[in-house]
Amino acid sequence: MEAQRVDKYLKTLFPTLSGRHIEEALANGLVYLGKNPFRKKGAHLSEPLDCTRLEQHLEKLRKGNPQLHFKILHDEADFCIVDKPAGVPSQPNGLMETETVTHWGLSHFPALLTEFPEIQPTITPHRLDIGTS
């Protein structure tokens, strides 16, 4: 393996992740070098990292959060309108967030997984501010 910066290496492996998401993955111990979490974004690598935990986390995000429940106000074949309470984000602002309308939608509408096949932390096409219900 040719020596390269960790953040550049992870971006080639996970092109849908932003730089901020990569920083969060490192900060939260989702990437390992050997048996230890690797947290140095700008360090140069000469051997591959173990990204198994990051892959597992992204797959978990992709499946959504079945613990969330929102009242469906209107349901059509191509869209639905839900009652999003104030204080609940429409989409995650970070890689570790799991309590958003996006996560509810992914868990309650499995067909979304075929529409958005790439593992990515955000898919909400329309959103409201956190404070807006």
Tab-separated table of C-alpha atoms in Angstrom:
chain	number	residue	atom	x	y	z
A	1	MET	CA	0.000	0.000	0.000
A	2	GLU	CA	1.291	3.437	-0.941
A	3	ALA	CA	1.458	5.818	2.023
A	4	GLN	CA	-1.491	8.224	2.067
A	5	ARG	CA	-3.406	10.356	4.530
A	6	VAL	CA	-6.052	8.557	6.564
A	7	ASP	CA	-8.867	10.920	5.594
A	8	LYS	CA	-8.053	10.568	1.868
A	9	TYR	CA	-7.852	6.780	2.220
A	10	LEU	CA	-11.257	6.619	3.945
A	11	LYS	CA	-12.801	8.956	1.367
A	12	THR	CA	-11.779	6.538	-1.419
A	13	LEU	CA	-13.388	3.653	0.492
A	14	PHE	CA	-16.517	5.605	1.485
A	15	PRO	CA	-17.103	8.283	-1.177
A	16	THR	CA	-20.594	9.179	0.130
A	17	LEU	CA	-19.187	10.271	3.506
A	18	SER	CA	-18.285	13.916	4.024
A	19	GLY	CA	-15.046	15.022	5.645
A	20	ARG	CA	-17.013	15.686	8.824
A	21	HIS	CA	-18.432	12.148	8.781
A	22	ILE	CA	-14.925	10.736	8.413
A	23	GLU	CA	-13.760	12.828	11.378
A	24	GLU	CA	-16.702	11.506	13.424
A	25	ALA	CA	-15.932	7.911	12.442
A	26	LEU	CA	-12.344	8.342	13.647
A	27	ALA	CA	-13.350	10.191	16.834
A	28	ASN	CA	-15.888	7.486	17.728
A	29	GLY	CA	-13.488	4.583	17.276
A	30	LEU	CA	-15.105	3.098	14.154
A	31	VAL	CA	-11.761	2.647	12.362
A	32	TYR	CA	-8.959	0.416	13.630
A	33	LEU	CA	-5.294	-0.151	12.937
A	34	GLY	CA	-4.590	-3.582	14.317
A	35	LYS	CA	-6.354	-3.917	17.673
A	36	ASN	CA	-6.531	-0.204	18.448
A	37	PRO	CA	-8.907	2.537	17.294
A	38	PHE	CA	-7.168	4.877	14.881
A	39	ARG	CA	-8.082	8.525	15.431
A	40	LYS	CA	-5.455	10.605	13.572
A	41	LYS	CA	-7.149	12.088	10.506
A	42	GLY	CA	-4.027	13.621	8.972
A	43	ALA	CA	-1.637	10.752	9.684
A	44	HIS	CA	-0.066	8.887	6.784
A	45	LEU	CA	-0.710	5.173	6.479
A	46	SER	CA	1.429	2.485	4.946
A	47	GLU	CA	-0.965	-0.358	5.782
A	48	PRO	CA	-4.747	-0.707	5.423
A	49	LEU	CA	-7.137	0.169	8.226
A	50	ASP	CA	-9.839	-2.141	9.552
A	51	CYS	CA	-13.096	-0.407	8.649
A	52	THR	CA	-15.391	-3.253	9.713
A	53	ARG	CA	-16.945	-1.242	12.553
A	54	LEU	CA	-17.572	1.727	10.262
A	55	GLU	CA	-19.182	-0.545	7.654
A	56	GLN	CA	-21.394	-2.092	10.356
A	57	HIS	CA	-22.383	1.339	11.655
A	58	LEU	CA	-23.301	2.558	8.167
A	59	GLU	CA	-25.343	-0.576	7.558
A	60	LYS	CA	-27.171	0.014	10.852
A	61	LEU	CA	-27.889	3.616	9.800
A	62	ARG	CA	-29.119	2.363	6.444
A	63	LYS	CA	-31.750	0.181	8.131
A	64	GLY	CA	-33.111	3.102	10.143
A	65	ASN	CA	-34.489	3.174	13.655
A	66	PRO	CA	-37.594	1.034	14.254
A	67	GLN	CA	-37.905	2.471	17.794
A	68	LEU	CA	-39.138	5.795	16.386
A	69	HIS	CA	-42.821	6.434	15.791
A	70	PHE	CA	-44.394	9.379	13.988
A	71	LYS	CA	-48.041	9.868	13.115
A	72	ILE	CA	-48.634	9.566	9.372
A	73	LEU	CA	-50.974	12.357	8.291
A	74	HIS	CA	-51.198	11.416	4.610
A	75	ASP	CA	-49.851	8.423	2.714
A	76	GLU	CA	-49.469	8.137	-1.067
A	77	ALA	CA	-47.565	5.674	-3.233
A	78	ASP	CA	-44.681	8.108	-3.757
A	79	PHE	CA	-44.655	10.103	-0.523
A	80	CYS	CA	-46.094	10.472	2.931
A	81	ILE	CA	-46.613	13.385	5.280
A	82	VAL	CA	-45.769	12.841	8.921
A	83	ASP	CA	-46.307	14.879	12.041
A	84	LYS	CA	-42.709	15.734	12.947
A	85	PRO	CA	-42.584	17.058	16.486
A	86	ALA	CA	-40.526	20.167	17.207
A	87	GLY	CA	-37.081	19.186	18.442
A	88	VAL	CA	-36.758	16.152	16.169
A	89	PRO	CA	-34.320	16.569	13.272
A	90	SER	CA	-35.505	15.669	9.779
A	91	GLN	CA	-32.120	14.285	8.859
A	92	PRO	CA	-28.986	13.530	10.834
A	93	ASN	CA	-26.462	16.301	11.298
A	94	GLY	CA	-23.834	13.773	12.246
A	95	LEU	CA	-22.782	10.223	11.637
A	96	MET	CA	-23.784	9.068	15.106
A	97	GLU	CA	-27.358	10.436	15.100
A	98	THR	CA	-30.122	7.838	14.833
A	99	GLU	CA	-33.280	9.618	16.003
A	100	THR	CA	-34.398	11.521	12.915
A	101	VAL	CA	-37.277	11.412	10.444
A	102	THR	CA	-34.817	9.899	7.950
A	103	HIS	CA	-34.133	6.975	10.300
A	104	TRP	CA	-37.852	6.505	10.915
A	105	GLY	CA	-38.508	6.456	7.166
A	106	LEU	CA	-35.764	3.952	6.449
A	107	SER	CA	-37.082	1.566	9.079
A	108	HIS	CA	-40.776	1.898	8.179
A	109	PHE	CA	-40.468	1.958	4.380
A	110	PRO	CA	-37.986	-0.766	3.362
A	111	ALA	CA	-38.492	0.099	-0.329
A	112	LEU	CA	-36.363	3.203	0.330
A	113	LEU	CA	-33.371	0.884	0.506
A	114	THR	CA	-33.836	0.029	-3.164
A	115	GLU	CA	-34.237	3.705	-4.087
A	116	PHE	CA	-31.099	4.658	-2.159
A	117	PRO	CA	-28.863	1.573	-2.460
A	118	GLU	CA	-25.591	3.239	-1.461
A	119	ILE	CA	-24.895	3.333	2.230
A	120	GLN	CA	-25.002	6.960	3.261
A	121	PRO	CA	-26.034	8.740	6.419
A	122	THR	CA	-28.583	11.132	4.892
A	123	ILE	CA	-31.264	10.724	2.219
A	124	THR	CA	-34.051	13.138	3.180
A	125	PRO	CA	-34.976	15.082	0.047
A	126	HIS	CA	-37.047	17.700	1.916
A	127	ARG	CA	-36.556	18.809	5.478
A	128	LEU	CA	-37.833	21.100	8.165
A	129	ASP	CA	-35.728	22.818	10.799
A	130	ILE	CA	-35.343	20.960	14.073
A	131	GLY	CA	-37.530	23.455	15.918
A	132	THR	CA	-40.332	23.276	13.335
A	133	SER	CA	-43.163	20.805	13.783
